[in-house]
Amino acid sequence: MQNDKSTSKKNKSSTDDLLKGNGGETHQQAGGDHSQLTTNQGLGISDNQNSLKANPRGPTLLEDFILREKITHFDHERIPERIVHARGTGVHGFFELTDSLQKYTSAKILTEVGTKTPVFTRISTVAGGSGSVDTPRDVRGFAVKFYTQEGNWDLVGNNIPVFFIQDAIKFPDLVHAVKMEPDRGFPQSASAHDTFWDFISLTPESMHMVMWIMSDRTIPRSLRMIEGFGVHSFRLINENGDSTFVKFHWRPKLGLQSTVWDEAVKIAGADPDFMRREMFEAIEAGNFPEWEFAVQLFTQKEADQFPFDHLDATKLIPEELVPLKVIGRMVLDRWPNNFFAETEQVAYCPSHVVPGIDFSNDPLLQGRLFSYLDTQLSRLGSPNFHQIPINAPKCPFANHQRDGQMQMNQPIGRVAYEPNTLSKDSPRESPSGFQSAASNESGDKGRIRPESFADHYSQARQFFISQTSYEQAHIASALVFELSKVEHLHIRVTMVTHLLHISQDLANRVAKGLGLDEMPAAAQAAAKAQDMPPSPALQTIGKMKDTLMGRSIGILVADGSDAALLESIKKAVLKAGASVKVVGPKIGGAKLSDGSLYPVDGQLAGTPSVLFDAVAIVLSSEGARILSAEAAVIDFIRDAYGHLKAIAIDKGGQILLDKANVTADKGVVNASDNEAFISAAKTRQFDREKTVRTLA
Ligand code: HDD
């Protein structure tokens, strides 16, 4: 006992030191003496190590209110995770307008050039739980909360410009189908299972989205290398009340980049937090991710000419039809102080708009306007969720809503209604407030899907023909992979009946990959597909940037590695804007050729090549000989090669390449040729792929 107590005192002072260096004051709810540990009632605690017992070896007493308070609070630490998009990474930053949309909208955020508006952006996966891995094949959510002078505007989008379904009433079914199957509780965070493809095979409107999710878009390399889309058409409304339709786009400054499927799977094992960690490290290093903000603007008259209905969320507006106009940028530059308080509690709602921005009649959007506010009530537990600091507007807000659970404010006075004569200062409605666009609605009431929503295949076809041959092969292979996980043959077959409307070639490749005996007849289509011209803007590979900025290079070393060569590669890579991690067999470091001890950044077994965009092998012949017995080293090389990465090798590297049975191609370069290495590392060696795996 006595000993325990003295340990406790010792620990306390060292904890205090840690807190001081770490903004420890935020650990206290209220002001006061920060060195004193207290209960939530402010009662000083003299022993935080031992519960109150009847005797030293006796039962714990119910009387121990300090134990009960602490454990009760702990038991309630979690709030329900989001039903979708549970796993996310949030970062603070700002939005800056570069081009005014004054002609189209009265929203100050879109008219005041140069104003920096704070934002909180959360990027998420959709299907997995909050503790799931970062790299499943999945859509990425892209939600931005703009804290504008006129109220919070939430643009709650995805990294794909279209969606699975046309009507919100189907959303719970879609989500139930993709989530873990309810009787068995798996698979976690994966669409490759029967219930998902069963639902999809019966939902032809999802075929365009299916093309996107089977493409490399859903296995991004980094959260900093994805696009964002508001998906729906919204309206902009100007001072005169004129309305223009708008689609919102985010385009990453680092360009788009994806992983290859086998790599994404292996990253999940090597580092389940890969994307979150990568974002954290980039922000810590001052490499702030940035996106361009762009709009597509169009009138009702123009929309009437489109060969599709823009109110249908399974359709996009090709850039060739309505070009993108870049009007601003977003920079993310500050990691949250507390994950729970900010990333977990942030509540986005598509219904959060500002004057000058309004909704379209898209039936998916209309349903979302209800769902998000509703979900916050169960997640955050109270209609006062807007008072949580991450959700509170940064402009003044006032109304007569009162009370409720967890009310933090104490409004004064006897008036809590409007209009009133008793309180001159109380808030009133004003003409500058939000106004809905005046629109003339007529027609028959009913549960009707408009005729203009009937074409489910044209844009799926356009997407497929717009891809490079590499990406087409990835789409076909992803379909084969996913459908091969489906136990029921009829679901696999039905999916092929839809693909026949998109591309005979794609259907053939998938049917062959699945080993179908014969080609089924095409599904019955509600409307005949039209041929639309290819749109290169729909590619991922086409949107890769010729840069090493934001990329990460791994250099494998061991005792005896050439110190000068290591230094020269490091210098060149850093100059090109990438980050470098040196990997070795022991975390303590490697003794280099010049006798110096180089402390490495990662130990080989825990730092495989899947974590890098390209690798360099700098080894002495002796070092290579010793390492060649390690499976982790052979995997390091084989995976880098199989994932189409550039590999720089010296003499020792060549020994390992031979051992790994890897044949050099133009992506394998001499480690002393920095220029060649950097140029090869800026891309992936897509031509190599046919030599390392059989694609559909
Ligand atoms: Fe949703 C969360 C994006 C359709 C209902 N959705 C959520 C998030 C994103 C999206 C990015 C996470 C926000 C965050 O980071 O906290 N959702 C979309 C997009 C859709 C879409 C781009 C189609 C274009 N969603 C959609 C429909 C419904 C919902 C049709 C329901 C009718 N979504 C929700 C939700 C969530 C949500 C259940 C879960 C947690 C939350 O809202 O705050 O209300």
XYZ file of C-alpha atoms and ligand atoms in Angstrom:
740
model
C 0.000 0.000 0.000
C 2.569 2.476 1.158
C 4.718 1.642 -1.834
C 1.822 2.054 -4.246
C 1.109 5.491 -2.866
C 4.630 6.717 -3.256
C 4.660 5.436 -6.844
C 1.450 7.309 -7.429
C 2.993 10.586 -6.274
C 6.005 10.048 -8.456
C 3.829 9.287 -11.476
C 1.712 12.323 -10.838
C 4.575 14.741 -11.105
C 5.892 13.182 -14.306
C 2.364 13.272 -15.800
C 2.161 16.923 -14.881
C 5.345 17.613 -16.760
C 3.951 15.877 -19.809
C 0.732 17.866 -19.613
C 2.597 21.126 -19.450
C 4.396 20.416 -22.651
C 1.236 19.262 -24.290
C -1.363 21.945 -23.753
C -2.382 20.104 -20.561
C -4.749 22.919 -19.579
C -7.291 21.579 -22.081
C -7.664 18.519 -19.841
C -9.576 20.635 -17.341
C -13.229 21.437 -17.789
C -13.094 24.667 -15.823
C -10.398 27.085 -14.728
C -8.618 26.809 -11.408
C -5.576 24.978 -10.195
C -4.543 22.833 -13.139
C -2.163 20.722 -11.148
C -4.960 19.335 -8.991
C -6.773 16.226 -10.230
C -10.457 16.558 -9.326
C -13.814 14.842 -9.808
C -16.305 16.461 -12.176
C -17.637 18.346 -9.180
C -14.253 19.911 -8.502
C -13.411 17.725 -5.543
C -9.695 17.140 -5.166
C -8.630 13.505 -5.575
C -5.926 12.238 -3.265
C -5.529 8.714 -4.697
C -6.190 7.886 -8.329
C -4.589 4.430 -8.156
C -6.624 2.533 -5.580
C -10.353 2.092 -5.107
C -11.903 2.229 -1.635
C -11.890 -1.238 -0.020
C -13.275 -2.645 3.218
C -9.755 -3.758 4.109
C -6.513 -4.018 2.126
C -7.526 -7.360 0.583
C -11.292 -6.922 1.001
C -14.220 -6.097 -1.314
C -14.604 -2.691 -2.974
C -17.167 -0.457 -1.330
C -20.232 0.952 -3.111
C -19.423 4.076 -1.187
C -16.538 4.796 -3.552
C -18.281 7.628 -5.429
C -14.987 8.626 -7.047
C -14.593 5.197 -8.614
C -18.244 5.217 -9.690
C -18.065 8.654 -11.273
C -14.906 7.761 -13.193
C -16.152 4.396 -14.424
C -19.624 5.725 -15.286
C -18.115 8.443 -17.425
C -15.804 5.964 -19.106
C -18.706 3.584 -19.813
C -20.426 6.375 -21.746
C -17.416 7.683 -23.654
C -18.622 6.481 -27.026
C -21.430 7.932 -29.082
C -23.111 5.945 -31.879
C -20.832 5.862 -34.890
C -22.164 7.201 -38.159
C -24.354 4.616 -39.908
C -22.343 5.372 -43.042
C -19.013 7.213 -43.340
C -18.070 6.095 -39.812
C -14.344 6.081 -40.558
C -13.086 9.560 -41.338
C -10.238 12.007 -41.074
C -10.976 15.655 -40.371
C -8.712 18.661 -40.858
C -9.144 22.408 -40.377
C -8.264 24.880 -43.083
C -9.583 27.764 -45.089
C -11.401 28.522 -48.305
C -10.423 31.513 -50.407
C -12.485 32.825 -53.281
C -10.475 33.858 -56.341
C -13.300 34.645 -58.776
C -16.605 36.260 -57.878
C -19.946 34.689 -58.807
C -21.750 37.964 -58.063
C -23.746 37.699 -61.273
C -25.251 34.435 -60.064
C -25.480 34.562 -56.297
C -25.792 36.823 -53.313
C -23.859 34.364 -51.099
C -20.918 36.352 -49.732
C -18.690 33.280 -49.646
C -19.018 33.147 -53.445
C -18.755 36.899 -54.098
C -16.108 38.306 -51.756
C -12.828 37.629 -53.518
C -9.855 37.211 -51.188
C -11.845 36.569 -48.004
C -10.539 33.537 -46.164
C -13.360 31.478 -44.680
C -12.495 28.817 -42.083
C -13.465 25.264 -43.016
C -13.446 21.852 -41.394
C -13.175 19.038 -43.949
C -13.802 15.375 -43.184
C -12.850 12.701 -45.699
C -14.237 9.245 -45.038
C -14.870 5.747 -46.290
C -18.520 4.723 -46.477
C -19.098 1.102 -45.570
C -16.737 0.243 -42.716
C -17.058 0.956 -39.007
C -15.045 3.696 -37.323
C -12.191 1.305 -36.551
C -12.011 -0.180 -40.047
C -9.012 0.120 -42.352
C -8.275 3.107 -44.548
C -7.817 1.347 -47.880
C -10.852 -0.755 -48.793
C -12.358 -0.443 -52.262
C -14.925 2.191 -51.351
C -16.323 5.607 -52.181
C -14.665 8.415 -50.207
C -16.890 11.005 -48.540
C -15.750 14.591 -48.985
C -17.599 16.839 -46.539
C -16.701 20.502 -46.097
C -18.147 22.795 -43.445
C -17.620 26.442 -44.384
C -17.974 28.729 -41.359
C -19.181 31.746 -43.381
C -20.202 35.199 -42.129
C -23.756 34.307 -43.094
C -23.983 30.971 -41.353
C -22.525 27.508 -41.845
C -22.611 26.044 -45.332
C -22.041 22.279 -45.520
C -21.112 20.806 -48.875
C -21.457 17.083 -48.167
C -20.136 15.267 -51.207
C -18.138 12.273 -52.366
C -15.047 11.653 -54.503
C -17.340 10.376 -57.262
C -19.707 12.739 -59.102
C -22.677 10.358 -59.251
C -24.519 8.074 -56.847
C -25.984 4.542 -56.737
C -29.649 5.428 -56.547
C -32.053 8.054 -57.813
C -34.412 8.280 -54.863
C -33.634 8.664 -51.154
C -36.238 6.069 -50.208
C -33.812 3.397 -51.485
C -30.886 4.563 -49.318
C -31.482 2.340 -46.264
C -31.685 -0.703 -48.592
C -28.480 0.232 -50.377
C -26.653 0.694 -47.086
C -28.027 -2.502 -45.544
C -26.904 -4.372 -48.653
C -23.323 -3.092 -48.599
C -22.735 -3.248 -44.843
C -21.819 -6.450 -42.987
C -24.428 -9.129 -43.620
C -26.725 -9.036 -40.592
C -26.745 -12.739 -39.712
C -22.952 -13.146 -39.739
C -21.508 -9.729 -39.034
C -19.049 -9.720 -41.965
C -17.506 -8.660 -44.266
C -16.370 -5.435 -42.722
C -15.859 -2.581 -45.163
C -16.167 -4.553 -48.390
C -18.668 -4.573 -51.220
C -17.452 -7.979 -52.425
C -20.278 -10.081 -51.005
C -23.675 -11.435 -51.959
C -26.056 -8.915 -50.422
C -24.404 -5.924 -52.087
C -24.322 -7.421 -55.555
C -27.792 -8.910 -55.141
C -29.195 -5.423 -54.521
C -27.092 -3.869 -57.287
C -28.083 -6.535 -59.815
C -31.725 -5.556 -59.186
C -30.989 -1.834 -59.389
C -30.019 -0.973 -62.969
C -29.869 2.741 -62.104
C -26.681 1.942 -60.151
C -24.719 0.810 -63.241
C -23.041 4.154 -63.858
C -21.872 4.271 -60.230
C -20.773 0.632 -60.517
C -18.330 1.654 -63.262
C -16.884 4.329 -60.973
C -16.585 2.100 -57.905
C -14.923 -0.685 -59.881
C -12.412 1.835 -61.264
C -9.209 2.880 -59.511
C -11.022 5.923 -58.021
C -12.091 3.817 -55.064
C -8.550 2.737 -54.171
C -6.884 6.156 -53.880
C -3.250 6.556 -52.934
C -3.880 9.440 -50.535
C -6.698 11.576 -49.190
C -4.753 14.466 -50.696
C -5.086 12.954 -54.165
C -8.825 12.632 -54.544
C -11.416 14.832 -56.182
C -14.600 15.952 -54.452
C -18.051 16.543 -55.900
C -21.238 18.053 -54.488
C -22.964 15.481 -56.751
C -26.427 17.083 -56.955
C -27.421 20.156 -58.874
C -27.890 23.050 -56.473
C -29.194 26.515 -57.269
C -27.467 29.866 -56.991
C -29.770 32.847 -56.475
C -28.703 36.437 -57.115
C -29.903 39.748 -55.663
C -32.737 39.879 -58.218
C -33.950 36.431 -57.287
C -32.729 34.867 -60.582
C -31.694 31.278 -60.233
C -28.892 29.371 -62.000
C -28.118 25.674 -61.529
C -24.686 24.754 -60.217
C -22.584 21.641 -59.644
C -19.620 21.906 -57.246
C -16.197 20.297 -57.795
C -12.964 19.986 -55.771
C -9.767 19.249 -57.712
C -6.600 18.247 -55.807
C -3.463 20.257 -56.483
C -1.383 17.070 -56.260
C -3.440 15.489 -59.052
C -5.244 12.179 -58.843
C -3.462 9.005 -57.956
C -4.583 5.522 -57.127
C -2.996 2.354 -55.835
C -3.265 -1.009 -57.552
C -5.677 -3.444 -55.913
C -3.103 -5.882 -54.564
C -1.241 -2.941 -53.054
C -4.379 -1.549 -51.363
C -5.034 -4.965 -49.818
C -1.474 -5.221 -48.504
C -1.448 -1.650 -47.156
C -4.484 -2.612 -45.065
C -2.281 -5.150 -43.285
C 0.864 -3.036 -43.128
C -0.828 0.105 -41.847
C -4.609 0.121 -41.286
C -4.378 3.884 -40.658
C -2.357 4.553 -43.799
C -4.469 7.433 -45.129
C -5.051 9.135 -41.807
C -1.377 8.859 -40.884
C -0.307 10.135 -44.278
C -2.553 13.201 -43.934
C -1.332 13.802 -40.379
C 2.314 13.576 -41.398
C 1.801 15.879 -44.383
C 0.183 18.530 -42.197
C 2.829 18.178 -39.482
C 5.499 18.659 -42.164
C 3.772 21.783 -43.490
C 2.804 20.131 -46.782
C -0.733 21.438 -46.685
C -3.083 19.749 -49.119
C -4.892 22.072 -51.448
C -7.873 21.780 -53.775
C -9.233 24.030 -56.487
C -12.918 24.802 -56.136
C -14.794 24.840 -59.424
C -18.381 25.163 -60.574
C -20.425 24.119 -63.559
C -23.134 26.715 -64.153
C -26.170 26.157 -66.379
C -29.653 27.505 -66.882
C -32.955 25.670 -66.974
C -33.016 26.280 -70.734
C -29.617 24.616 -71.165
C -30.637 21.767 -68.881
C -33.662 21.134 -71.086
C -31.248 20.367 -73.957
C -29.107 17.839 -72.030
C -29.548 14.238 -73.184
C -30.195 13.281 -69.524
C -31.956 14.762 -66.530
C -29.628 16.742 -64.266
C -31.975 16.088 -61.323
C -31.000 12.414 -61.541
C -28.020 11.859 -59.202
C -26.856 8.870 -61.281
C -25.890 11.321 -64.055
C -23.042 13.787 -64.319
C -22.680 16.739 -66.637
C -19.669 16.029 -68.859
C -17.059 18.790 -68.696
C -17.185 18.926 -72.486
C -20.840 19.982 -72.234
C -20.499 22.480 -69.389
C -16.875 23.427 -68.676
C -15.595 23.830 -65.154
C -14.962 27.344 -63.911
C -12.378 27.517 -61.135
C -13.440 30.092 -58.528
C -11.424 29.378 -55.413
C -9.158 27.144 -53.403
C -9.202 25.243 -50.144
C -6.101 24.631 -48.052
C -6.119 22.232 -45.100
C -3.479 23.345 -42.632
C -4.396 22.394 -39.073
C -4.894 19.000 -37.487
C -7.645 18.961 -34.841
C -6.628 19.189 -31.185
C -8.968 16.396 -30.194
C -10.272 13.681 -32.482
C -13.511 13.078 -30.598
C -14.438 16.724 -30.031
C -13.925 17.651 -33.657
C -13.754 14.798 -36.168
C -16.201 12.553 -34.334
C -18.679 15.226 -33.272
C -18.743 17.283 -36.446
C -22.267 17.198 -37.863
C -22.679 17.894 -41.552
C -26.107 18.489 -43.064
C -26.772 19.186 -46.758
C -29.609 21.401 -45.473
C -27.036 23.825 -44.042
C -26.889 26.472 -46.768
C -26.478 30.250 -46.819
C -28.597 32.936 -48.517
C -27.916 32.769 -52.258
C -27.591 28.961 -52.365
C -30.651 26.741 -52.685
C -31.584 23.161 -53.497
C -32.714 21.547 -56.715
C -35.562 19.037 -56.849
C -33.165 16.059 -57.082
C -35.148 13.451 -55.086
C -31.979 12.073 -53.538
C -31.013 15.503 -52.255
C -34.538 16.146 -51.034
C -34.369 13.013 -48.855
C -30.927 13.979 -47.577
C -32.320 17.289 -46.373
C -34.261 15.270 -43.803
C -31.825 12.477 -42.984
C -28.774 14.339 -41.739
C -30.502 16.513 -39.166
C -32.339 13.459 -37.941
C -29.176 11.388 -37.607
C -27.467 14.098 -35.523
C -30.225 13.778 -32.933
C -29.354 10.161 -32.303
C -25.586 10.545 -32.705
C -25.124 13.688 -30.644
C -28.166 13.151 -28.478
C -29.737 16.586 -28.417
C -31.191 19.304 -30.653
C -28.464 21.502 -29.165
C -25.726 19.759 -31.179
C -25.093 23.086 -32.918
C -23.629 24.383 -29.657
C -20.728 21.913 -29.774
C -17.769 24.138 -30.753
C -16.966 22.283 -34.016
C -20.586 22.717 -35.145
C -21.276 26.242 -33.911
C -21.367 28.964 -36.562
C -18.565 31.490 -36.260
C -21.023 34.308 -36.994
C -23.634 35.513 -34.501
C -26.779 33.383 -34.358
C -29.927 33.977 -32.386
C -33.469 32.690 -32.261
C -36.143 31.690 -29.786
C -35.386 27.992 -29.637
C -34.917 27.122 -25.982
C -33.922 24.470 -23.487
C -33.439 20.818 -24.426
C -30.837 18.321 -23.294
C -27.317 19.653 -22.858
C -28.400 23.259 -23.284
C -25.241 25.287 -22.686
C -26.728 28.791 -22.925
C -28.787 30.788 -20.461
C -30.911 33.216 -22.484
C -32.224 36.055 -20.326
C -35.527 37.928 -20.254
C -39.163 36.871 -20.429
C -39.554 36.788 -24.214
C -38.948 33.564 -26.161
C -41.197 34.129 -29.159
C -41.420 36.230 -32.310
C -43.099 38.556 -33.143
C -43.244 40.387 -29.859
C -43.540 43.911 -28.498
C -41.941 43.209 -25.137
C -38.318 42.859 -26.152
C -36.975 45.330 -28.679
C -33.586 43.595 -28.859
C -34.836 40.100 -29.484
C -34.086 38.584 -32.915
C -36.499 39.229 -35.807
C -36.880 37.837 -39.312
C -35.208 39.951 -41.996
C -35.425 40.216 -45.798
C -31.677 39.533 -46.086
C -32.239 36.069 -44.636
C -32.515 32.827 -46.605
C -35.054 32.806 -49.431
C -36.068 29.788 -51.492
C -35.985 30.105 -55.265
C -39.398 30.904 -56.650
C -40.365 27.883 -58.705
C -43.591 26.839 -60.293
C -44.468 23.261 -59.297
C -47.364 21.547 -61.041
C -48.325 18.009 -62.050
C -49.828 14.910 -60.520
C -48.887 13.940 -57.012
C -47.633 10.370 -56.754
C -44.793 7.918 -56.157
C -43.551 8.326 -59.698
C -40.084 7.967 -61.222
C -39.918 10.429 -64.133
C -39.430 9.056 -67.661
C -36.339 11.258 -67.913
C -34.640 9.068 -65.261
C -35.113 5.848 -67.285
C -31.769 5.675 -69.117
C -29.441 3.705 -66.854
C -26.654 2.706 -69.200
C -25.558 5.601 -71.452
C -23.270 7.321 -68.985
C -21.941 3.992 -67.690
C -20.973 3.275 -71.303
C -19.451 6.723 -71.693
C -17.396 6.204 -68.531
C -16.047 2.868 -69.718
C -15.045 4.044 -73.192
C -13.380 7.139 -71.719
C -10.846 5.073 -69.770
C -7.322 4.115 -70.832
C -6.871 0.454 -71.695
C -5.113 -0.060 -68.325
C -8.083 1.336 -66.458
C -10.559 -0.702 -68.499
C -8.625 -3.810 -67.525
C -8.739 -2.746 -63.865
C -12.516 -2.255 -64.036
C -13.040 -5.672 -65.628
C -10.705 -7.303 -63.099
C -12.359 -5.570 -60.154
C -15.740 -6.871 -61.334
C -14.322 -10.367 -61.645
C -12.757 -10.117 -58.183
C -15.904 -8.802 -56.496
C -18.329 -11.144 -58.256
C -16.062 -14.107 -57.576
C -16.725 -13.469 -53.874
C -20.469 -13.770 -54.553
C -21.703 -17.260 -53.671
C -24.910 -17.188 -55.733
C -24.408 -17.870 -59.425
C -27.616 -16.104 -60.474
C -26.342 -12.810 -59.039
C -23.103 -13.089 -61.034
C -25.078 -13.840 -64.170
C -27.520 -10.957 -63.647
C -24.622 -8.552 -63.309
C -23.279 -9.684 -66.686
C -26.731 -9.091 -68.224
C -26.338 -5.420 -67.284
C -22.733 -5.150 -68.466
C -23.912 -6.198 -71.933
C -25.639 -2.820 -72.212
C -22.477 -0.990 -71.210
C -19.909 -2.789 -73.364
C -19.929 -6.158 -75.088
C -16.168 -6.292 -74.562
C -16.498 -5.673 -70.820
C -19.263 -8.262 -70.518
C -17.113 -10.813 -72.387
C -14.100 -10.203 -70.194
C -16.079 -10.456 -66.972
C -18.019 -13.548 -68.115
C -14.721 -15.190 -69.076
C -13.093 -14.184 -65.798
C -16.009 -15.669 -63.875
C -15.894 -18.833 -65.938
C -19.523 -18.526 -67.077
C -20.567 -21.381 -69.359
C -22.464 -19.194 -71.746
C -23.229 -15.540 -72.235
C -26.680 -14.662 -70.866
C -29.097 -12.392 -72.756
C -28.912 -8.687 -71.990
C -31.140 -7.389 -69.192
C -34.336 -5.672 -70.169
C -33.593 -1.971 -70.360
C -36.097 0.736 -69.415
C -34.624 2.989 -72.128
C -32.247 2.396 -75.012
C -28.676 3.466 -74.247
C -27.296 6.353 -76.295
C -23.728 6.624 -77.483
C -22.032 9.576 -75.853
C -18.546 10.743 -76.853
C -15.591 9.730 -74.662
C -14.744 12.216 -71.904
C -11.055 11.964 -70.898
C -11.854 14.030 -67.779
C -13.389 10.844 -66.361
C -10.030 9.054 -66.183
C -7.838 8.673 -63.142
C -4.550 7.965 -64.918
C -5.151 10.936 -67.206
C -5.360 13.159 -64.144
C -2.105 12.026 -62.553
C 0.334 14.920 -62.351
C 3.902 14.676 -63.556
C 5.287 15.373 -60.104
C 6.894 13.781 -57.092
C 5.291 16.374 -54.791
C 3.415 14.719 -51.954
C 4.814 11.280 -52.790
C 6.902 9.107 -50.516
C 10.113 7.229 -51.346
C 11.541 4.313 -49.357
C 15.266 3.568 -49.334
C 16.376 0.134 -48.118
C 19.768 0.051 -46.395
C 21.762 -2.287 -44.156
C 25.243 -2.409 -42.637
C 27.788 -1.485 -45.288
C 25.430 0.552 -47.546
C 27.076 3.308 -49.565
C 26.721 6.482 -47.450
C 27.340 8.901 -50.326
C 24.818 7.171 -52.578
C 22.172 7.195 -49.847
C 22.752 10.899 -49.261
C 22.607 11.735 -52.953
C 19.303 9.883 -53.524
C 17.790 11.440 -50.429
C 18.794 14.927 -51.486
C 17.435 14.540 -55.015
C 14.145 13.080 -53.855
C 13.586 15.762 -51.211
C 14.391 18.415 -53.798
C 11.695 16.949 -56.031
C 9.156 17.485 -53.225
C 8.725 13.914 -51.974
C 9.294 12.642 -48.454
C 11.871 9.953 -47.716
C 11.905 7.093 -45.266
C 14.973 4.946 -44.796
C 14.247 1.319 -43.990
C 16.670 -1.133 -42.427
C 16.744 -4.475 -40.663
C 17.196 -2.834 -37.241
C 15.477 0.318 -35.969
C 18.669 1.321 -34.152
C 20.249 1.974 -37.525
C 22.743 0.694 -40.059
C 26.513 1.200 -40.070
C 27.153 2.795 -43.451
C 30.257 2.501 -45.642
C 31.804 5.605 -44.049
C 31.495 4.073 -40.578
C 28.613 6.309 -39.495
C 25.542 4.879 -37.792
C 22.417 5.875 -39.727
C 19.297 5.641 -37.553
C 16.576 4.347 -39.887
C 12.925 5.497 -39.961
C 11.356 2.077 -40.165
C 12.259 -1.508 -39.417
C 12.005 -3.749 -42.448
C 9.359 -6.169 -41.154
C 6.981 -3.313 -40.317
C 7.770 -1.051 -43.258
C 7.104 -2.924 -46.491
C 7.390 -1.282 -49.904
C 3.590 -0.955 -50.204
C 3.910 2.152 -48.051
C 5.946 3.980 -50.720
C 5.475 5.298 -54.240
C 8.921 4.120 -55.349
C 11.894 2.475 -53.675
C 15.672 2.537 -53.857
C 17.819 -0.410 -52.769
C 21.225 0.731 -51.522
C 23.161 -2.301 -50.307
C 26.692 -3.617 -50.307
C 27.135 -7.050 -51.872
C 27.674 -8.491 -48.415
C 24.623 -6.668 -47.039
C 22.536 -8.027 -49.926
C 23.821 -11.543 -49.342
C 22.825 -11.443 -45.669
C 19.410 -9.923 -46.404
C 18.601 -12.286 -49.240
C 17.537 -14.908 -46.700
C 14.760 -12.591 -45.458
C 11.316 -13.115 -46.988
C 10.481 -9.498 -46.053
C 13.238 -8.255 -48.368
C 12.130 -10.407 -51.264
C 8.546 -9.199 -50.702
C 9.834 -5.616 -50.540
C 11.222 -5.951 -54.056
C 8.582 -8.200 -55.583
C 5.754 -6.013 -54.300
C 7.385 -2.789 -55.486
C 7.721 -4.407 -58.893
C 4.253 -5.963 -58.855
C 2.720 -2.639 -57.846
C 4.324 -1.039 -60.886
C 6.720 1.186 -58.942
C 10.082 2.545 -59.939
C 13.001 0.732 -58.313
C 16.527 2.157 -58.104
C 19.245 -0.425 -57.516
C 22.970 -0.497 -56.924
C 25.156 -3.616 -57.032
C 23.621 -5.084 -53.873
C 20.173 -4.229 -55.175
C 20.860 -6.210 -58.338
C 21.736 -9.260 -56.250
C 18.361 -9.051 -54.515
C 16.524 -8.411 -57.776
C 17.977 -11.652 -59.135
C 17.081 -13.451 -55.934
C 13.491 -12.151 -56.210
C 13.393 -13.349 -59.800
C 12.516 -9.888 -61.070
C 13.451 -8.936 -64.620
C 14.496 -5.321 -64.944
C 12.462 -3.051 -67.223
C 12.539 0.676 -67.823
C 11.131 1.322 -64.362
C 14.204 -0.316 -62.819
C 17.042 2.199 -62.889
C 20.591 2.590 -61.701
C 20.649 4.038 -58.194
C 23.316 6.529 -59.189
C 21.077 8.027 -61.873
C 18.845 10.303 -59.798
C 17.249 11.927 -62.796
C 16.100 8.595 -64.229
C 14.826 7.460 -60.819
C 12.807 10.618 -60.224
C 11.316 10.555 -63.675
C 10.283 6.885 -63.302
C 9.001 7.460 -59.761
C 6.582 10.176 -60.909
C 4.368 7.598 -62.537
C 3.579 3.918 -62.362
C 4.921 1.420 -64.883
C 1.532 0.456 -66.319
C 3.102 -1.420 -69.235
C 4.701 -3.775 -66.731
C 1.357 -4.947 -65.440
C 0.717 -7.583 -68.088
C 3.984 -9.260 -67.108
C 3.056 -9.571 -63.443
C -0.643 -10.484 -63.362
C -3.402 -11.689 -65.629
C -6.051 -9.007 -65.879
C -9.548 -9.623 -67.153
Fe -24.957 10.642 -46.919
C -23.206 10.824 -44.014
C -22.268 11.886 -48.624
C -26.623 10.154 -49.886
C -27.711 9.844 -45.227
N -23.102 11.223 -46.412
C -22.556 11.228 -45.165
C -21.235 11.742 -45.207
C -20.956 12.045 -46.505
C -22.140 11.724 -47.268
C -19.678 12.615 -47.047
C -20.293 11.859 -44.024
C -20.275 13.228 -43.444
C -19.254 13.290 -42.330
O -18.053 13.279 -42.646
O -19.664 13.307 -41.173
N -24.502 10.875 -48.867
C -23.396 11.515 -49.355
C -23.559 11.728 -50.776
C -24.763 11.226 -51.123
C -25.370 10.711 -49.924
C -22.533 12.418 -51.654
C -25.430 11.201 -52.469
C -25.190 12.046 -53.400
N -26.810 10.064 -47.462
C -27.323 9.971 -48.741
C -28.740 9.681 -48.683
C -29.059 9.615 -47.348
C -27.830 9.848 -46.606
C -29.649 9.522 -49.878
C -30.365 9.333 -46.693
C -31.536 9.524 -47.201
N -25.340 10.285 -44.977
C -26.577 10.013 -44.503
C -26.629 9.949 -42.975
C -25.167 10.310 -42.595
C -24.490 10.469 -43.940
C -27.188 8.689 -42.439
C -24.453 9.389 -41.629
C -23.791 10.274 -40.595
C -24.282 11.601 -40.874
O -25.130 11.566 -41.947
O -23.982 12.607 -40.260
O -27.526 10.862 -42.473
